[in-house]
Short mmCIF file of C-alpha atoms in Angstrom, two decimals:
data_model
loop_
_atom_site.label_atom_id
_atom_site.label_comp_id
_atom_site.label_asym_id
_atom_site.label_seq_id
_atom_site.Cartn_x
_atom_site.Cartn_y
_atom_site.Cartn_z
CA MET S 1 85.18 93.89 195.20
CA THR S 2 82.14 93.69 192.73
CA ASP S 3 78.41 93.44 193.27
CA SER S 4 78.09 90.62 192.60
CA ASP S 5 81.25 89.19 194.94
CA LEU S 6 79.71 91.00 198.13
CA ASP S 7 76.64 89.75 197.21
CA GLN S 8 78.16 86.53 197.33
CA ALA S 9 79.70 87.70 200.72
CA ALA S 10 76.57 88.64 201.76
CA ALA S 11 74.43 85.40 201.15
CA VAL S 12 77.13 83.03 202.99
CA PHE S 13 77.87 85.68 206.19
CA THR S 14 73.90 85.41 206.19
CA THR S 15 73.89 82.16 206.72
CA VAL S 16 75.68 82.05 209.48
CA ARG S 17 75.15 84.56 211.33
CA PRO S 18 72.40 83.48 214.16
CA ARG S 19 75.53 81.42 215.09
CA LEU S 20 77.84 83.59 215.48
CA PHE S 21 75.42 85.87 217.31
CA GLY S 22 74.38 82.65 219.63
CA ILE S 23 78.28 82.84 220.36
CA ALA S 24 79.30 86.70 221.02
CA TYR S 25 76.54 86.26 223.51
CA ARG S 26 76.89 83.98 225.80
CA MET S 27 81.02 84.83 225.34
CA LEU S 28 79.83 89.41 226.68
CA GLY S 29 75.95 88.02 228.22
CA SER S 30 74.50 91.08 226.14
CA ALA S 31 72.80 91.33 223.48
CA THR S 32 73.92 95.39 221.89
CA GLU S 33 78.09 94.10 222.84
CA ALA S 34 76.84 90.89 221.25
CA GLU S 35 74.84 92.54 217.64
CA ASP S 36 78.99 95.34 217.58
CA VAL S 37 80.95 93.01 217.15
CA VAL S 38 79.10 90.08 214.87
CA GLN S 39 79.45 94.12 213.16
CA GLU S 40 83.09 93.92 213.07
CA THR S 41 83.36 90.81 212.71
CA TRP S 42 81.03 91.12 209.32
CA LEU S 43 83.80 94.35 208.37
CA ARG S 44 86.85 91.91 208.28
CA TRP S 45 84.23 89.46 206.07
CA GLN S 46 84.19 92.21 203.47
CA THR S 47 88.08 93.11 203.46
CA CYS S 48 89.33 89.67 203.70
CA ASP S 49 91.63 87.72 201.04
CA ARG S 50 88.24 85.38 200.80
CA ASP S 51 89.38 83.70 197.17
CA ALA S 52 91.70 82.58 200.72
CA VAL S 53 89.53 81.08 203.17
CA ARG S 54 88.96 77.12 202.72
CA ASP S 55 86.16 77.21 204.90
CA PRO S 56 84.13 80.34 205.90
CA ALA S 57 82.14 79.51 208.30
CA ALA S 58 85.08 78.51 210.20
CA PHE S 59 86.84 82.07 209.64
CA LEU S 60 83.69 83.60 211.06
CA ALA S 61 83.67 82.05 214.43
CA THR S 62 87.50 82.36 214.08
CA ALA S 63 86.73 86.59 214.50
CA THR S 64 83.46 86.53 216.62
CA THR S 65 85.20 84.42 218.87
CA ARG S 66 88.04 87.07 219.69
CA LEU S 67 86.71 90.11 218.86
CA ALA S 68 84.19 89.02 221.77
CA ILE S 69 88.17 87.52 223.99
CA ASN S 70 89.06 91.72 223.52
CA GLU S 71 84.89 92.87 224.61
CA LEU S 72 85.02 91.09 227.64
CA GLN S 73 88.01 92.09 228.53
CA SER S 74 86.76 95.32 227.91
CA ALA S 75 83.48 95.80 229.11
CA ARG S 76 84.51 93.63 232.73
CA SER S 77 86.71 96.87 232.97
CA ARG S 78 84.05 98.84 232.44
CA ARG S 79 81.39 97.20 235.02
CA GLU S 80 84.17 97.79 238.14
CA THR S 81 82.05 101.25 237.76
CA TYR S 82 78.86 99.89 238.37
CA ILE S 83 76.35 100.54 240.71
CA GLY S 84 75.02 97.07 242.60
CA PRO S 85 74.82 94.11 241.64
CA TRP S 86 75.24 93.31 237.08
CA LEU S 87 72.19 91.03 235.99
CA PRO S 88 73.28 89.85 231.90
CA GLU S 89 71.45 91.71 229.03
CA PRO S 90 67.97 88.95 229.07
CA VAL S 91 66.90 87.95 225.54
CA ASP S 92 63.62 87.18 224.77
CA THR S 93 63.84 83.53 222.90
CA SER S 94 60.53 83.60 221.67
CA ALA S 95 61.12 85.91 219.04
CA ASP S 96 65.22 84.82 218.11
CA PRO S 97 64.11 81.12 218.56
CA TYR S 98 66.68 80.06 216.74
CA LEU S 99 69.79 82.34 219.87
CA GLY S 100 68.24 77.89 221.99
CA ALA S 101 68.14 76.10 218.90
CA GLU S 102 71.51 74.46 218.99
CA ARG S 103 71.66 73.26 222.55
CA GLY S 104 70.13 76.02 225.24
CA GLU S 105 74.07 75.59 227.41
CA ALA S 106 75.22 78.10 229.05
CA LEU S 107 72.57 80.44 227.71
CA ARG S 108 70.61 80.58 230.99
CA LEU S 109 70.28 84.51 232.86
CA ALA S 110 72.09 82.36 235.89
CA ALA S 111 74.50 80.57 233.98
CA LEU S 112 75.41 84.05 231.65
CA LEU S 113 76.60 85.60 235.57
CA LEU S 114 77.70 81.83 236.57
CA MET S 115 80.76 82.91 233.51
CA GLU S 116 81.23 85.77 234.37
CA LYS S 117 83.45 84.51 236.70
CA LEU S 118 85.58 82.06 234.29
CA THR S 119 87.88 84.01 231.88
CA PRO S 120 87.66 84.64 228.96
CA ASN S 121 90.06 81.70 227.64
CA GLU S 122 87.66 79.80 229.62
CA ARG S 123 84.54 81.08 229.34
CA ALA S 124 84.57 81.18 224.98
CA ALA S 125 86.27 77.26 225.64
CA TYR S 126 83.06 76.34 227.75
CA VAL S 127 80.92 78.66 225.46
CA LEU S 128 81.70 76.51 221.82
CA ARG S 129 82.21 73.20 223.44
CA GLU S 130 78.98 73.25 225.71
CA ALA S 131 77.06 75.34 223.77
CA PHE S 132 78.44 74.68 219.78
CA ASP S 133 80.21 71.10 219.88
CA TYR S 134 83.10 72.17 218.31
CA SER S 135 85.67 69.54 218.52
CA TYR S 136 88.30 69.86 220.91
CA PRO S 137 91.16 70.63 217.97
CA GLU S 138 89.14 73.15 216.91
CA ILE S 139 88.09 74.60 219.59
CA ALA S 140 92.45 75.23 219.65
CA ASP S 141 92.76 76.19 215.88
CA ILE S 142 90.64 79.13 217.45
CA LEU S 143 92.08 80.32 221.41
CA ARG S 144 95.45 78.65 219.16
CA SER S 145 96.13 77.25 221.65
CA THR S 146 96.40 73.36 221.11
CA ASP S 147 94.60 69.81 222.58
CA ALA S 148 95.70 69.87 225.96
CA ALA S 149 94.99 72.65 227.07
CA VAL S 150 92.26 74.01 225.80
CA ARG S 151 90.39 70.55 227.19
CA GLN S 152 91.96 71.77 230.14
CA LEU S 153 89.99 75.30 230.25
CA VAL S 154 86.49 73.82 229.58
CA SER S 155 87.02 71.53 232.55
CA ARG S 156 88.17 74.37 235.15
CA ALA S 157 85.15 76.28 233.15
CA ARG S 158 82.71 73.18 233.33
CA LYS S 159 84.01 72.27 237.15
CA HIS S 160 82.88 75.71 238.25
CA MET S 161 79.35 76.21 236.48
CA ALA S 162 78.86 72.52 238.17
CA GLY S 163 80.48 73.64 241.63
CA GLU S 164 78.82 76.02 242.24
CA ARG S 165 74.88 75.15 241.06
CA ARG S 166 72.58 72.25 242.15
CA ALA S 167 70.58 70.24 239.70
CA PRO S 168 68.28 72.75 237.84
CA ALA S 169 63.90 72.12 238.95
CA SER S 170 62.68 70.90 235.85
CA THR S 171 60.89 74.01 233.71
CA SER S 172 56.92 73.11 234.88
CA ALA S 173 58.45 72.96 238.52
CA GLN S 174 60.53 75.94 237.22
CA ARG S 175 57.58 78.07 236.22
CA ASP S 176 54.42 76.45 239.65
CA LEU S 177 57.63 78.07 241.99
CA LEU S 178 57.92 81.62 240.38
CA THR S 179 53.51 81.49 240.02
CA LYS S 180 53.96 81.15 243.48
CA PHE S 181 56.11 83.54 244.20
CA ILE S 182 54.34 85.80 242.96
CA ALA S 183 51.96 85.41 244.78
CA ALA S 184 53.26 85.17 247.45
CA ALA S 185 55.44 88.39 247.25
CA ARG S 186 51.70 89.97 245.82
CA SER S 187 50.63 88.71 249.34
CA GLY S 188 53.46 90.19 252.05
CA GLU S 189 53.54 86.32 253.03
CA MET S 190 56.92 86.33 254.59
CA ALA S 191 55.52 82.67 255.65
CA ALA S 192 54.50 81.53 252.79
CA LEU S 193 57.69 82.99 250.24
CA GLU S 194 59.94 80.67 252.88
CA GLN S 195 58.19 77.55 252.51
CA LEU S 196 59.71 78.15 248.46
CA PHE S 197 63.28 79.21 249.26
CA ALA S 198 66.22 77.54 248.95
CA THR S 199 68.30 77.98 252.57
CA GLY S 200 70.20 79.89 251.24
CA VAL S 201 68.34 81.91 248.10
CA THR S 202 69.91 85.64 247.13
CA SER S 203 67.97 87.84 245.99
CA LEU S 204 69.78 90.14 242.77
CA ALA S 205 68.12 93.03 241.74
CA ASP S 206 70.00 95.21 238.23
CA GLY S 207 68.97 98.73 238.78
CA ASN S 208 72.52 100.49 237.69
CA GLY S 209 71.41 103.21 240.25
CA ARG S 210 67.70 102.93 239.54
CA TYR S 211 65.25 104.54 242.13
CA GLN S 212 64.28 102.59 245.57
CA VAL S 213 66.74 99.38 243.70
CA SER S 214 68.49 97.84 246.43
CA ARG S 215 71.74 98.05 245.16
CA ARG S 216 72.81 94.50 246.98
CA PRO S 217 72.67 90.98 247.28
CA VAL S 218 69.69 90.61 250.34
CA VAL S 219 71.29 86.43 250.53
CA GLY S 220 69.69 83.57 252.79
CA ALA S 221 65.24 82.53 253.28
CA VAL S 222 64.63 84.47 256.65
CA ALA S 223 65.82 87.96 254.86
CA VAL S 224 64.68 87.19 251.47
CA ALA S 225 61.13 87.06 253.15
CA ARG S 226 61.70 89.80 255.23
CA PHE S 227 62.64 92.15 252.54
CA LEU S 228 59.82 91.08 250.39
CA ALA S 229 56.93 91.49 252.35
CA ALA S 230 58.48 94.66 253.38
CA MET S 231 58.07 96.00 249.67
CA SER S 232 54.77 94.11 248.93
CA TRP S 233 53.19 97.27 248.40
CA PHE S 234 55.16 97.50 244.68
CA TRP S 235 52.73 95.19 243.74
CA ASP S 236 49.60 97.33 243.73
CA ASP S 237 49.58 98.53 240.45
CA VAL S 238 52.13 96.06 238.93
CA ASP S 239 50.31 93.89 235.81
CA VAL S 240 52.84 90.34 235.42
CA ARG S 241 52.88 87.76 231.66
CA TRP S 242 54.63 85.84 231.05
CA ALA S 243 57.84 84.94 228.25
CA ASN S 244 60.70 82.87 226.88
CA VAL S 245 63.11 85.22 228.32
CA ASN S 246 66.92 83.03 227.77
CA GLY S 247 64.69 79.41 226.89
CA GLN S 248 63.02 79.92 230.60
CA THR S 249 59.59 81.11 231.86
CA CYS S 250 60.47 84.65 232.90
CA ALA S 251 58.04 87.08 234.26
CA VAL S 252 57.64 91.04 232.40
CA LEU S 253 56.53 93.04 235.16
CA SER S 254 54.76 96.23 234.28
CA SER S 255 52.91 99.60 235.62
CA GLY S 256 51.15 102.34 233.59
CA GLY S 257 51.35 100.36 230.43
CA ALA S 258 54.96 100.41 230.50
CA VAL S 259 57.37 97.17 231.19
CA TYR S 260 58.81 99.03 234.77
CA GLY S 261 61.10 94.72 234.83
CA LEU S 262 61.20 92.05 234.21
CA LEU S 263 61.26 88.78 236.97
CA GLY S 264 63.52 85.74 236.61
CA ILE S 265 64.39 82.70 239.16
CA THR S 266 66.07 79.31 239.89
CA ALA S 267 65.63 76.48 241.00
CA SER S 268 66.54 73.27 242.31
CA ALA S 269 64.99 70.83 244.32
CA GLU S 270 65.49 72.66 247.67
CA GLY S 271 63.21 76.05 246.05
CA ILE S 272 64.04 79.39 244.70
CA GLU S 273 67.90 80.04 245.05
CA GLN S 274 68.18 83.20 243.33
CA ILE S 275 65.31 85.67 242.01
CA LEU S 276 66.75 88.33 239.44
CA TRP S 277 64.96 90.89 239.36
CA MET S 278 65.95 93.49 235.92
CA VAL S 279 65.11 96.87 235.97
CA ASN S 280 67.58 98.35 233.98
CA PRO S 281 65.53 100.97 232.21
CA GLU S 282 68.48 100.65 229.40
CA LYS S 283 68.89 96.65 229.21
CA LEU S 284 64.68 96.61 229.03
CA ARG S 285 64.56 99.32 226.20
CA LEU S 286 67.21 97.51 224.57
CA SER S 287 65.57 93.42 224.84
CA SER S 288 62.48 94.78 223.71
CA LEU S 289 60.28 92.45 226.63
#
């Protein structure tokens, strides 16, 4: 391979790289694992017979998706030993605006969490169709399947995604609820907290065994309000700043000048449905928030 050939290969790859990362990240819920998949795709692109590739973008998307499916299967096996709830690794979308630029679907933390229950092929088909608008024949080629089978995969995935969540609140309403939630949590007022919650609200904290982090979901408006009221001390030395994370407003929590955690919510017309606490130091370090 000449330097000229490699430069041309790099130019083609660089053009489609943001999309490749977007596919891999939505498939895996981990920016770190997605970067590994994209790097492996680059290695394959270097060594393949590129003269025989009629559509480089399609070839690279296919390689990325298939590698992500393989990685997802092994990642799920690794997560079986995870301590407490697992949440997707957050991505600062203000620093990487392209990630949500094409279509924002399947990017928010709650959506990525829901997709963990899909099969790898359902997840791939859903991501390619909903987030990147690939046609059914294109997805069939990528998954080595048929048009009809892909339509079934997407249909099942859509039903699962729609069936387990209510229509989301608007961006402004979500941020307003998050602001009110933090104020109520600081005060420790149970009544004020309960008023913000949907009946089946769930609090999930990803700490992977971190000290003083709940290792089980807390479910129900009363239980969550009681839990938060009991830990009002947590907010004494915590500073809050806003960040655009996975296409939505989240709160970055700092203590002593260092980032302690990330707080996001899922909300509907009924109130806050989920409270998501990312306090795993490794994931916070990798997300560069």
